[in-house]
Coordinates of C-alpha atoms and ligand atoms in Angstrom, one line a residue:
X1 CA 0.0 0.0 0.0
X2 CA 1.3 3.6 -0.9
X3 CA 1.4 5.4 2.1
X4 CA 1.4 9.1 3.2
X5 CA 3.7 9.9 6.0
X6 CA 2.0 11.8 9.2
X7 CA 3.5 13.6 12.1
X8 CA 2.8 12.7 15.7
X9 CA -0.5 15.7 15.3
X10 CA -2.4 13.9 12.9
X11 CA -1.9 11.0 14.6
X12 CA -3.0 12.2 17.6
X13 CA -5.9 13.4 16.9
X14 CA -6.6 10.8 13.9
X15 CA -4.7 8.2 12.4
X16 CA -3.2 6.7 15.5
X17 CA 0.0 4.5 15.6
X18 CA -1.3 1.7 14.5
X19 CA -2.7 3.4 11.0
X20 CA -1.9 1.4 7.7
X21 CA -1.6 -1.8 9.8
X22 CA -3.8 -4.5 10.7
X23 CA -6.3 -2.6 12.6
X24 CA -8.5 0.6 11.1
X25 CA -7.7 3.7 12.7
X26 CA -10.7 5.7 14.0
X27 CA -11.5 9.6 13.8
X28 CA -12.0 10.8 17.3
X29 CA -14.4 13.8 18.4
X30 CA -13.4 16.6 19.8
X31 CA -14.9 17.9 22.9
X32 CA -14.4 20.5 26.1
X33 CA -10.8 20.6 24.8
X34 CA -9.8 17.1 24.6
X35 CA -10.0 14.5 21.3
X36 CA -11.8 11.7 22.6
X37 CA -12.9 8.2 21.1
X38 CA -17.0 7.9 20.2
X39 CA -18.8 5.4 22.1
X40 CA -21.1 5.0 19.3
X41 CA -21.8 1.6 17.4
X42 CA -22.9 3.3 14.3
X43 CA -19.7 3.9 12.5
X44 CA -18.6 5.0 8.9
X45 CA -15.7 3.5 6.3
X46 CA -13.5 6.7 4.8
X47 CA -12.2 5.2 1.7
X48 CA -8.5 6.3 -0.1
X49 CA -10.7 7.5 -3.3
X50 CA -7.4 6.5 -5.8
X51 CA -7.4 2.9 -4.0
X52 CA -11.1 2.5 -2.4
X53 CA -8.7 1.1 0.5
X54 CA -10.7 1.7 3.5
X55 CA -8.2 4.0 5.6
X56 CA -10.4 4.7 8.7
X57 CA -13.7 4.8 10.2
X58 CA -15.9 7.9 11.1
X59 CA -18.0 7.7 14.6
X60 CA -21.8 8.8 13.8
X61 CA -21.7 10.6 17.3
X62 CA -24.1 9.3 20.0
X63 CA -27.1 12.1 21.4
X64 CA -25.2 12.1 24.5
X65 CA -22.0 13.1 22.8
X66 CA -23.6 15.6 20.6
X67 CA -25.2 17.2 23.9
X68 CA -22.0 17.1 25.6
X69 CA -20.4 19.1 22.7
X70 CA -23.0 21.5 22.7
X71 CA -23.0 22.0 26.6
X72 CA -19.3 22.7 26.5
X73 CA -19.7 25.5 23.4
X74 CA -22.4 26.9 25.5
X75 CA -20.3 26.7 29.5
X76 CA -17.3 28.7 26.9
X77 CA -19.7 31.0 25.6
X78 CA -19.7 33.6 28.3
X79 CA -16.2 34.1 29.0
X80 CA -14.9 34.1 25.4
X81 CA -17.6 36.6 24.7
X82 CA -15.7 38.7 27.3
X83 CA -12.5 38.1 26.4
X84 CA -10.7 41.0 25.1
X85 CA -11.1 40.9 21.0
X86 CA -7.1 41.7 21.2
X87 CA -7.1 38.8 23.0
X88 CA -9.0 36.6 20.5
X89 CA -7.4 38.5 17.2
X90 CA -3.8 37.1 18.9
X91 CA -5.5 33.5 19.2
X92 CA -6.4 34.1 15.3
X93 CA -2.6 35.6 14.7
X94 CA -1.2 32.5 16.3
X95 CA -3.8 29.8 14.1
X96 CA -2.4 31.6 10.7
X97 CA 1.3 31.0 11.6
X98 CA 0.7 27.3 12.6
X99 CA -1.6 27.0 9.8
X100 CA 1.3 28.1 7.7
X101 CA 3.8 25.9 8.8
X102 CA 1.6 22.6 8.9
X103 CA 0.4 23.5 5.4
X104 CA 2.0 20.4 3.7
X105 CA 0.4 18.0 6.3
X106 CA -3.0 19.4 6.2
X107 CA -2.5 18.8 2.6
X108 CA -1.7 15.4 2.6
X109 CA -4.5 14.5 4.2
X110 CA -7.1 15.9 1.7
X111 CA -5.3 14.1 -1.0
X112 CA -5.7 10.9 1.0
X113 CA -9.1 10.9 2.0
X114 CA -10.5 13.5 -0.6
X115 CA -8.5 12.3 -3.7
X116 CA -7.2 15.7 -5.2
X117 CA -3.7 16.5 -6.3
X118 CA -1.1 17.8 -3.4
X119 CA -0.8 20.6 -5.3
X120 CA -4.6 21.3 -5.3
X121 CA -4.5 20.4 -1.2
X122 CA -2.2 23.1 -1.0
X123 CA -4.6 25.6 -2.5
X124 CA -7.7 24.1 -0.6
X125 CA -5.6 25.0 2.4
X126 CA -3.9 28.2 1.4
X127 CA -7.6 29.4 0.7
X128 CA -8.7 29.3 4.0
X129 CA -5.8 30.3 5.5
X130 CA -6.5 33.2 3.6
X131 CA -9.9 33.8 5.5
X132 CA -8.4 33.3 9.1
X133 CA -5.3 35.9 8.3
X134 CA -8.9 38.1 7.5
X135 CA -10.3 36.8 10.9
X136 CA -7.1 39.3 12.8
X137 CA -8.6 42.4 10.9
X138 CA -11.6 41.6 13.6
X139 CA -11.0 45.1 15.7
X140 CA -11.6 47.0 12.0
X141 CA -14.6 44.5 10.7
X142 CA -16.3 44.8 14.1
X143 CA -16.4 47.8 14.4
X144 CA -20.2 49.3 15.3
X145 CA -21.5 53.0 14.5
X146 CA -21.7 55.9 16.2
X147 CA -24.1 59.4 16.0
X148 CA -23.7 62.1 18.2
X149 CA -26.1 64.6 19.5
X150 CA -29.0 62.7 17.7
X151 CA -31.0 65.7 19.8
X152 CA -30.0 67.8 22.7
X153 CA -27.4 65.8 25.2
X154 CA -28.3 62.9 23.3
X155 CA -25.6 59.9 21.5
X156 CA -26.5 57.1 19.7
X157 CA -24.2 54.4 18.8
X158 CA -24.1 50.4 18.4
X159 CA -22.1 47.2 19.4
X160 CA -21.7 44.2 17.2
X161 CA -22.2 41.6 19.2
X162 CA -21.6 37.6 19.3
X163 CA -24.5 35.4 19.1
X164 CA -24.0 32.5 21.0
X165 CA -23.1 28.2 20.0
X166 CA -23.0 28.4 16.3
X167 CA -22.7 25.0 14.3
X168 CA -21.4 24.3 10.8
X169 CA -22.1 21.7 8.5
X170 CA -19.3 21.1 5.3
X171 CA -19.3 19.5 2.6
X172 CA -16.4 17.1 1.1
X173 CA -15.1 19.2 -2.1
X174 CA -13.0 21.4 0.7
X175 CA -11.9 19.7 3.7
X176 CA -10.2 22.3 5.0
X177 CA -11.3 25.8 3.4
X178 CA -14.9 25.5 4.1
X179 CA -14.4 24.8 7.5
X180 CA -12.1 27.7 7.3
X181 CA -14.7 29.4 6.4
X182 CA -16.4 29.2 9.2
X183 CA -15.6 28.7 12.5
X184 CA -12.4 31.3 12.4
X185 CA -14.8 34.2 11.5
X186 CA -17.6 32.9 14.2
X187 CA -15.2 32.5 16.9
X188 CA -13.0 35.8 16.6
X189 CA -16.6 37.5 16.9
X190 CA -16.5 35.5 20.2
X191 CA -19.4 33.0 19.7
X192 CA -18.4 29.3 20.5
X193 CA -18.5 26.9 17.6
X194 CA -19.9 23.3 16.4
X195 CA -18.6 21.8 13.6
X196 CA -19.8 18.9 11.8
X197 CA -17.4 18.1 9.0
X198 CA -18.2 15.3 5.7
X199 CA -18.2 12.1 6.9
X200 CA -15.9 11.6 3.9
X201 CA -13.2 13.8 4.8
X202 CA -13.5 14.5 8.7
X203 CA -8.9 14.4 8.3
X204 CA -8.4 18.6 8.0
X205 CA -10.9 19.6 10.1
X206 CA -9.3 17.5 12.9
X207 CA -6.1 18.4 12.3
X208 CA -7.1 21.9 12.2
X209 CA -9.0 21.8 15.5
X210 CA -5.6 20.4 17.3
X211 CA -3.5 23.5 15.8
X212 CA -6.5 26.0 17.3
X213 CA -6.0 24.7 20.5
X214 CA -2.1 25.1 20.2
X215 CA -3.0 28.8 19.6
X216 CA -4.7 29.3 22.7
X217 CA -8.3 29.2 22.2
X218 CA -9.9 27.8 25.3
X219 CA -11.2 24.3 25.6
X220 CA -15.3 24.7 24.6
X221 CA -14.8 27.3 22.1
X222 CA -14.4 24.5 19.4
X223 CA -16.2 21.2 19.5
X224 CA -16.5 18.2 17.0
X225 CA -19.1 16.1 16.2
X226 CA -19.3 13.6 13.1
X227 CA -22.2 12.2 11.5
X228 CA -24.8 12.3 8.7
X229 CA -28.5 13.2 8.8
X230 CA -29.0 12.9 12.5
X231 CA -26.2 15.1 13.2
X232 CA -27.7 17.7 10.7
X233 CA -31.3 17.5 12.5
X234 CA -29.6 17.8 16.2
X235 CA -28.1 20.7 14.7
X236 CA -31.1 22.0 13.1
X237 CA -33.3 21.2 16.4
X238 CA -31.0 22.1 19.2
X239 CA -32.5 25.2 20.9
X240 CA -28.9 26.5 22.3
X241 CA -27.7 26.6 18.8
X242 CA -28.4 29.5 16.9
X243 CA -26.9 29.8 13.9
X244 CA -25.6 27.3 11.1
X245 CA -23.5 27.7 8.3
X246 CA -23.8 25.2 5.5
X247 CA -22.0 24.3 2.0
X248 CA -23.0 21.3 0.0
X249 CA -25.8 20.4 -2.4
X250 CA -28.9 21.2 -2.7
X251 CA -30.8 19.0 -1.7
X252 CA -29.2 18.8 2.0
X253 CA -29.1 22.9 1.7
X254 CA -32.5 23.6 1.0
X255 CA -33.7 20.7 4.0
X256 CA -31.1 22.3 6.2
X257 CA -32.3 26.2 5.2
X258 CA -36.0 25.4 6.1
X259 CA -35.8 23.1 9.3
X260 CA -32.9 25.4 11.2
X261 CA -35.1 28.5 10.3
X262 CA -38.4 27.0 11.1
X263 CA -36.5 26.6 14.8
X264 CA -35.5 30.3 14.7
X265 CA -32.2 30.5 14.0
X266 CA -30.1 32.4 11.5
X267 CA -29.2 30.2 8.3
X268 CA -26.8 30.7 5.5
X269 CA -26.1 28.1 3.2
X270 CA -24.4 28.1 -0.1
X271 CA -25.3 25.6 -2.3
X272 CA -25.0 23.5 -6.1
X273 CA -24.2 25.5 -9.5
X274 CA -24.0 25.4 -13.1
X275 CA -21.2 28.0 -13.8
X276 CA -21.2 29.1 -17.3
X277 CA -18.0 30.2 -19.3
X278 CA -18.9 32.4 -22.2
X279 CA -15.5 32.2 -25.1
X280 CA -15.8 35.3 -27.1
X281 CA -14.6 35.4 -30.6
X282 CA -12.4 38.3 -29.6
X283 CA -10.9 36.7 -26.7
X284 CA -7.1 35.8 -26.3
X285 CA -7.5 32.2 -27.2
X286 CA -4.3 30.6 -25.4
X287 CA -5.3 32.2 -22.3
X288 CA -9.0 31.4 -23.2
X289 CA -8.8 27.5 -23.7
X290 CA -6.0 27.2 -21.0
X291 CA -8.3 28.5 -18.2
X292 CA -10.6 26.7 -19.2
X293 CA -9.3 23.4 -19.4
X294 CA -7.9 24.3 -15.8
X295 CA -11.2 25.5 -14.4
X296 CA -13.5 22.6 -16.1
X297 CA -10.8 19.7 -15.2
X298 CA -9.3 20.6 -12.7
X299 CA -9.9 18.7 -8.7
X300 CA -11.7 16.4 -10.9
X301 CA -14.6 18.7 -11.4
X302 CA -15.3 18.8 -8.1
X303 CA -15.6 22.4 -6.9
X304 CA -18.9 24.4 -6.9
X305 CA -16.9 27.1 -9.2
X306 CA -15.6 24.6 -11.6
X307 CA -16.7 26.0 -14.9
X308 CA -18.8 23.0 -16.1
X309 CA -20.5 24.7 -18.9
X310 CA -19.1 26.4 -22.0
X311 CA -20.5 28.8 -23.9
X312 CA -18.8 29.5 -27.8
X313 CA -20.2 32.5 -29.3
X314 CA -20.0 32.7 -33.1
X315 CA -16.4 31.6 -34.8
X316 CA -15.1 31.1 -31.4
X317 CA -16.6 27.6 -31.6
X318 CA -13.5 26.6 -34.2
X319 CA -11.2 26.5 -31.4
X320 CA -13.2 23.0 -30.4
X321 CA -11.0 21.1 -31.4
X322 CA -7.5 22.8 -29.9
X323 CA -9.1 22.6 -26.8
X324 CA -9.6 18.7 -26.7
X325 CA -6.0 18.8 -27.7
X326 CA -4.9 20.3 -24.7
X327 CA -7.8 18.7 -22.5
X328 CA -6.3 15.3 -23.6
X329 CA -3.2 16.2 -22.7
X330 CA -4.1 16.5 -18.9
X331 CA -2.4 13.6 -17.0
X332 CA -5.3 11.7 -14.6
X333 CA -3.1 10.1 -11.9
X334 CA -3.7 9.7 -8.0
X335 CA -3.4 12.8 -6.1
X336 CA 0.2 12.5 -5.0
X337 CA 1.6 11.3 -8.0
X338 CA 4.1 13.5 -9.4
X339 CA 2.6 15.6 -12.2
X340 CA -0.9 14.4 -11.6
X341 CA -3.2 17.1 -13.0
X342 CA -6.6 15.6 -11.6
X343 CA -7.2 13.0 -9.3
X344 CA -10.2 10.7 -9.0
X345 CA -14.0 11.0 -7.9
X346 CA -14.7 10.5 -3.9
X347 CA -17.0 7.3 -4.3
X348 CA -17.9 4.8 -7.1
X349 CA -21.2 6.0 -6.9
X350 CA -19.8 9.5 -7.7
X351 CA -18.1 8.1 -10.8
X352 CA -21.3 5.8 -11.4
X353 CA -23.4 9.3 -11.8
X354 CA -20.9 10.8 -14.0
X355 CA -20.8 8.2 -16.2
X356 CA -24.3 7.6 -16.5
X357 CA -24.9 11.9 -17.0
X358 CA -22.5 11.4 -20.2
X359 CA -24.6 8.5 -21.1
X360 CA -27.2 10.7 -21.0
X361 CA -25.9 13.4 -23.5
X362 CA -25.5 10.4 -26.1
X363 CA -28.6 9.5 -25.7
X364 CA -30.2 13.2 -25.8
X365 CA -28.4 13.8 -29.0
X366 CA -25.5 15.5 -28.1
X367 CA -21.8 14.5 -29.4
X368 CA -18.9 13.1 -26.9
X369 CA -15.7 14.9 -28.0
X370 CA -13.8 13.3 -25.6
X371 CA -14.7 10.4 -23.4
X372 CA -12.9 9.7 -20.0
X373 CA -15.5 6.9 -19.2
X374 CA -13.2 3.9 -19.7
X375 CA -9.3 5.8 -18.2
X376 CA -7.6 3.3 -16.5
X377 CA -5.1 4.6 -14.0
X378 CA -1.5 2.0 -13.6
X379 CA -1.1 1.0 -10.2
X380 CA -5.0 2.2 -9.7
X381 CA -7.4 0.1 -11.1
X382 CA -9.6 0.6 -8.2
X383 CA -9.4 3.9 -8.4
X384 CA -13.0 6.2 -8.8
X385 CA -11.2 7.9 -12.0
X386 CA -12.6 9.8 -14.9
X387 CA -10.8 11.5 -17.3
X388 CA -11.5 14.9 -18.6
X389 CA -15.0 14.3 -21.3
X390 CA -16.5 17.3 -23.5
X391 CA -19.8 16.8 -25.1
X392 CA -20.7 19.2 -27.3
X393 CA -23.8 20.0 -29.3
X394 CA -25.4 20.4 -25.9
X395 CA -29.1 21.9 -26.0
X396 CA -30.4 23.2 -22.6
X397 CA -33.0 21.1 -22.0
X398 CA -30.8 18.0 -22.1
X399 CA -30.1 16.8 -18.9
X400 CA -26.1 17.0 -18.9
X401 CA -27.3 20.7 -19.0
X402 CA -30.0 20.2 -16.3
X403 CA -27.9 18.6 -13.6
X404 CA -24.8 19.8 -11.6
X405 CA -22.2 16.8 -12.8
X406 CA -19.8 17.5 -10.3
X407 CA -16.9 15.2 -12.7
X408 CA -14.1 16.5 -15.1
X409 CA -17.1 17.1 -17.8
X410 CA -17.0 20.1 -20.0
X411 CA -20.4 20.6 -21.2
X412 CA -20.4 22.4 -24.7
X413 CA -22.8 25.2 -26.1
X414 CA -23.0 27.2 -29.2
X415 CA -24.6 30.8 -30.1
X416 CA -24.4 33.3 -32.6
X417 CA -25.0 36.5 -29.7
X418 CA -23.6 37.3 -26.7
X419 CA -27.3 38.3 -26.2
X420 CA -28.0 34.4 -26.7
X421 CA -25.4 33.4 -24.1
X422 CA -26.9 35.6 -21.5
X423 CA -29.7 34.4 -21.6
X424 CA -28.9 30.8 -21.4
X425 CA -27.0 31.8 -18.1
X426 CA -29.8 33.7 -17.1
X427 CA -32.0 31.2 -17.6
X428 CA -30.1 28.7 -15.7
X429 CA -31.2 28.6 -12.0
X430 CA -28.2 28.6 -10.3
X431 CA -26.2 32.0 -10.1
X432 CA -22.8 30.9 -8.5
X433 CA -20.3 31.9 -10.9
X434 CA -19.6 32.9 -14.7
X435 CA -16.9 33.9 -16.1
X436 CA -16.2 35.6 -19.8
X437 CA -13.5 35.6 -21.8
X438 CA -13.1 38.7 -24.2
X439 CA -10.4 41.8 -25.3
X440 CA -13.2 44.1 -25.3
X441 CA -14.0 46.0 -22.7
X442 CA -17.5 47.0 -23.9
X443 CA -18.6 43.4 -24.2
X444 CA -16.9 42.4 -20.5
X445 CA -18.5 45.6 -19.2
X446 CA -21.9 44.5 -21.1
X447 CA -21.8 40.8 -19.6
X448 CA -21.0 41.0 -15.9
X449 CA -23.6 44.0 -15.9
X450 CA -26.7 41.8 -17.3
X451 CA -25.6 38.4 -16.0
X452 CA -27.4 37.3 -12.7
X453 CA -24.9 35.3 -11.2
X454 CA -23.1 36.4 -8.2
X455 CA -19.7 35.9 -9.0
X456 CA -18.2 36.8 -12.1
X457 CA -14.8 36.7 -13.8
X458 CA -13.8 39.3 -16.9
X459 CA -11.0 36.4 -18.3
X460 CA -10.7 34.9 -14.9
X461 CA -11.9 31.2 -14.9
X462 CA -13.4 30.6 -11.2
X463 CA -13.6 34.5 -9.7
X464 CA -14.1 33.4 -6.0
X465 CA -13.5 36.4 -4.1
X466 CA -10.5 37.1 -1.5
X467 CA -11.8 37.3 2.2
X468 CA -12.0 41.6 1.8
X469 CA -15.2 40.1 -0.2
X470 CA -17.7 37.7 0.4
X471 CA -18.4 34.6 -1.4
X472 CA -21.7 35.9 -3.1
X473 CA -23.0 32.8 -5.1
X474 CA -27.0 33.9 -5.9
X475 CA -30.4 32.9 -6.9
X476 CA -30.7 28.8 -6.5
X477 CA -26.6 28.6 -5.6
X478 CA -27.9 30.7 -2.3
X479 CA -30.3 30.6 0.5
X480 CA -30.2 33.2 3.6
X481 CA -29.6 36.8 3.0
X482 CA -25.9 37.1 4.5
X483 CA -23.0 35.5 2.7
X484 CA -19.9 33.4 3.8
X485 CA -16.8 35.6 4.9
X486 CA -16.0 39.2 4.8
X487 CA -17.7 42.0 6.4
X488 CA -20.8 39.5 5.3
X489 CA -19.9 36.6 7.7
X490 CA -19.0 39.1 10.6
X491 CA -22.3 40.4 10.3
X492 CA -23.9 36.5 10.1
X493 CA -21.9 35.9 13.3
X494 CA -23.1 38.8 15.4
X495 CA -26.3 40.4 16.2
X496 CA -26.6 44.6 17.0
X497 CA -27.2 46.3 20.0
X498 CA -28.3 49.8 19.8
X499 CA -27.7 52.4 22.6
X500 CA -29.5 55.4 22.8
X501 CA -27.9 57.5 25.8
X502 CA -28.9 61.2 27.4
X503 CA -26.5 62.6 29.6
X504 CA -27.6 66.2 30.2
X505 CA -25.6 69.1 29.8
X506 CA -26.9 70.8 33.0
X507 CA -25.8 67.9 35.1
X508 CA -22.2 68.2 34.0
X509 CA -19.6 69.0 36.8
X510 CA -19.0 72.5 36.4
X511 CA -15.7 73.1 37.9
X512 CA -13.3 70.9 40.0
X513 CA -14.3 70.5 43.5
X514 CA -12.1 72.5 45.8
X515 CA -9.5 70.7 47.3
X516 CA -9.0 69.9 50.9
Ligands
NAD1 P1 -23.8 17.1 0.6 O1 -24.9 18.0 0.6 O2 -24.0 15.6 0.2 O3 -23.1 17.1 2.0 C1 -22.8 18.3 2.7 C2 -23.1 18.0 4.2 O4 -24.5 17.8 4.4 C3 -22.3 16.9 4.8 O5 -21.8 17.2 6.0 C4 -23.4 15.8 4.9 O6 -23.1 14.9 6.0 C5 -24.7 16.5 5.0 N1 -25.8 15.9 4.3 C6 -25.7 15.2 3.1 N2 -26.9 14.8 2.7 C7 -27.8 15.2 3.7 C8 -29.2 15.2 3.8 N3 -30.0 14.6 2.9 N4 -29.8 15.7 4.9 C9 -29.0 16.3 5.8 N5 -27.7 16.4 5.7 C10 -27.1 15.9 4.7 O7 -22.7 17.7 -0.4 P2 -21.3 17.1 -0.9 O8 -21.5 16.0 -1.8 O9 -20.4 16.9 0.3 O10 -20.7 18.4 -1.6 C11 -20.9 18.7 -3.0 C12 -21.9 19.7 -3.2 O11 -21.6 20.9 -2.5 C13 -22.0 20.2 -4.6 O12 -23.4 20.4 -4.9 C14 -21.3 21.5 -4.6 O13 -21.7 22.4 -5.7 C15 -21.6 22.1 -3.3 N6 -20.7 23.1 -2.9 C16 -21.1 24.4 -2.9 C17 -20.2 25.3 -2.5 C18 -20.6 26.8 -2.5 O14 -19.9 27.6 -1.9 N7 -21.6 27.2 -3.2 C19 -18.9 25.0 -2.1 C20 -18.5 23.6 -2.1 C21 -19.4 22.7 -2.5

């Protein structure tokens, strides 16, 4: 068996000692400050996606666990409300330096248990790295507002304050940036924090809690739990939680959206996409078709900004065939293979849909350009790979149009207009990201001003937004009305308190009293 070397960390707080041998090593949870083993008898396989080598098993956390980890977040709550926000901004100073220097491990366990490239790890880290190094700018971004002498002797002026336990729910496409994104920016606010990561990929997350707690945040301020659906519905259902933060499809979005607010609590949960790439007959084509090979292929399609779709308007649709060229030459390998450019799927079944949504555009009439159905990867025959497919001829009522693929599938488009593209985005019901690629400023200017989709690049492939901004996916890709990170996710994480205060002129002390 290939194996990734760990550091004493991840083992203590995942793959134990005995990892690789006879014996399965187990995820522990983490709560009131110490990484404990689940008493539960309901546990889940992780698999090595490259190998389907089961590598560990997953607890699904007992109610009495999951009660513990919530009375702990709620015993912290109080005092790391009232600690000093210097005092929390140096916990969050501390976390990005130890982030920094444990990138590499952090990374190797993605590719292990996620499948991606070390290389694409490393981003997947560095990305939410970037959001806690945001985190420190908390004494700026929590800032309230002030307004004197409203009327006579009277000031008005407001606090930004924490809420209380908030919970998080992630999906398996980022092991270690969407957590990133979420209990950093809760807990420099001062709220106290449940995090639920995918049972597919609980490694980062784990790993990430133990370098936390090396920075000094105070046992209870970060609890663990693992699980599937009854983890989400305790989460949804606790009354002393009362906020959640979710990423991952749809269909567990839209559940998760309407049962959390139904028990009162703030929800914001970014969800599936279809992300459109309009080509431009005017458009640089090296740079064109490059970032769009990257953006479609690369992490095995399996980002929510992967640009999935492509749009060729008018002549642009002769560079077709140049970009199967350079699609082809992409090199499908396990993640931490040297020069591997995408990695597998996360399960069989994953690769089982993708195969049968290509199936589906034969069938529908459209043409396969390229077919990574049948790759077979040396050394990885058990591997959950595809290789990098583009069917083209693609109407929008097919349903390799319809349905998110999440796979190294570019699906291919044709108009005359740029009017014609935007409406097919338009049309679309997801409004995550777009992207156009274009030398004309009139027509970039023209695009990202009548597209409705949340995030869009001018010849930038996947425009997801440094931590200044917000990650502001829209319409079906989006349900709450505050967005992940930036100024957006301080104001998810805190609540306003408003204080209206009189303090008469006439009462003033007029002059010193005399002294004795
Ligand atoms: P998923 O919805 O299957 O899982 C996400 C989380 O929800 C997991 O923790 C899982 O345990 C839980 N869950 C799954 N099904 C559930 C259900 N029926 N009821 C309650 N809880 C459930 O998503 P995934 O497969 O892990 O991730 C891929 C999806 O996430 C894609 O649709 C992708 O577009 C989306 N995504 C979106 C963004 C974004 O920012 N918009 C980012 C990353 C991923």
């Amino acid at each position: 068996t290939r194996i990734l070397q760990f550091s004493s960390k991840v083992k203590s707080t995942w793959y134990s000692a005995s990892s690789f041998s006879s014996s399965v090593p187990t995820v522990k949870l983490f709560i009131d400050g110490k990484f404990v083993e689940s008493k539960s008898d309901k546990w889940i396989d992780i698999h090595n996606p490259a190998t389907n080598e089961v590598i560990g098993r997953v607890p699904q956390a007992t109610k009495a666990e999951m009660d513990a980890a919530v009375a702990s977040c709620k015993r912290a709550f109080p005092a790391w409300a009232d600690t000093s926000v210097l005092s929390r901004q140096q916990v969050m100073l501390r976390y990005q330096q130890l982030i920094k220097e444990n990138l590499k491990e952090i990374a190797k366990l993605i590719t292990l248990e996620q499948g991606k490239t070390l290389a694409d790890a490393e981003g997947d880290v560095f990305r939410g790295l970037q959001v806690v190094e945001h985190a420190c700018s908390v004494t700026s971004l929590m800032l309230g507002e002030t307004m004197p002498s409203i009327t006579k002797d009277m000031d008005l002026y407001s606090y930004r304050l924490p809420l209380g336990v908030c919970a998080g729910i992630a999906p398996f496409n980022f092991p270690a940036m969407i957590p990133l994104w979420m209990f950093p920016m809760a807990m420099v606010c001062g709220n106290t924090f449940i995090m639920k990561p995918s049972e597919r990929v609980p490694g980062a997350t784990m790993l990430l809690a133990k370098l936390l707690q090396d920075s000094g945040a105070p046992d209870g301020t970060l609890n663990i739990i693992h699980g599937q659906h009854e983890a989400v519905n305790f989460i949804c259902d606790h009354p002393n939680i009362k906020a959640i933060s979710f990423v991952g499809s749809n269909q567990a979005g839209e559940y998760i959206f309407e049962r959390g607010s139904r028990n009162g609590k703030r929800v914001q949960a970014n969800m599936g996409a279809k992300n459109h790439g309009v080509v431009m007959p005017d458009a640089n084509k090296e740079n064109a078709l490059n970032q769009l090979v990257g953006a479609a292929f690369g992490a095995a399609g399996q980002r929510c900004m992967a640009l999935s779709t492509a749009i060729f308007v008018g002549e642009a649709k002769k560079w077709l065939p140049e970009l199967v060229d350079r699609a082809k030459n992409l090199r499908v390998n396990a993640g931490d293979q040297p020069g591997a450019d995408l990695g597998p799927l996360i399960t069989p079944q994953a690769k089982e849909r993708v195969c049968h949504l290509i199936d589906s555009g034969t069938k529908e009439g459209a043409s396969i350009l390229l077919d990574g159905r049948k790759i077979k990867v040396k050394g990885y025959e058990n591997g959950n790979f595809v290789g990098p497919t583009i069917i083209s001829n693609v109407k929008p009522n097919m349903t390799c149009y319809k349905e998110e693929i999440f796979g190294p599938v570019l699906v291919v488009l044709e108009t005359e207009t740029l009017d014609e593209a935007i409406k097919i985005v338009n049309d679309n019901p997801y409004g995550n990201g777009t992207a156009i690629f274009t030398t004309s400023g009139a027509t970039a200017r023209k695009y990202s001003h009548l597209v409705d989709v949340g995030q869009v690049g001018v010849n930038v492939p996947i425009p997801v937004p440094l931590p200044m901004f917000s990650f502001t996916g829209s319409r079906s890709s989006f349900r709450g009305d505050t967005n992940f990170y930036g100024k957006q996710g301080i104001h998810f994480y805190t609540q306003l308190k408003t204080i209206t205060s009189q303090w008469k002129e006439d009462d003033a002390t007029l002059s010193s009293p005399a002294v004795a």
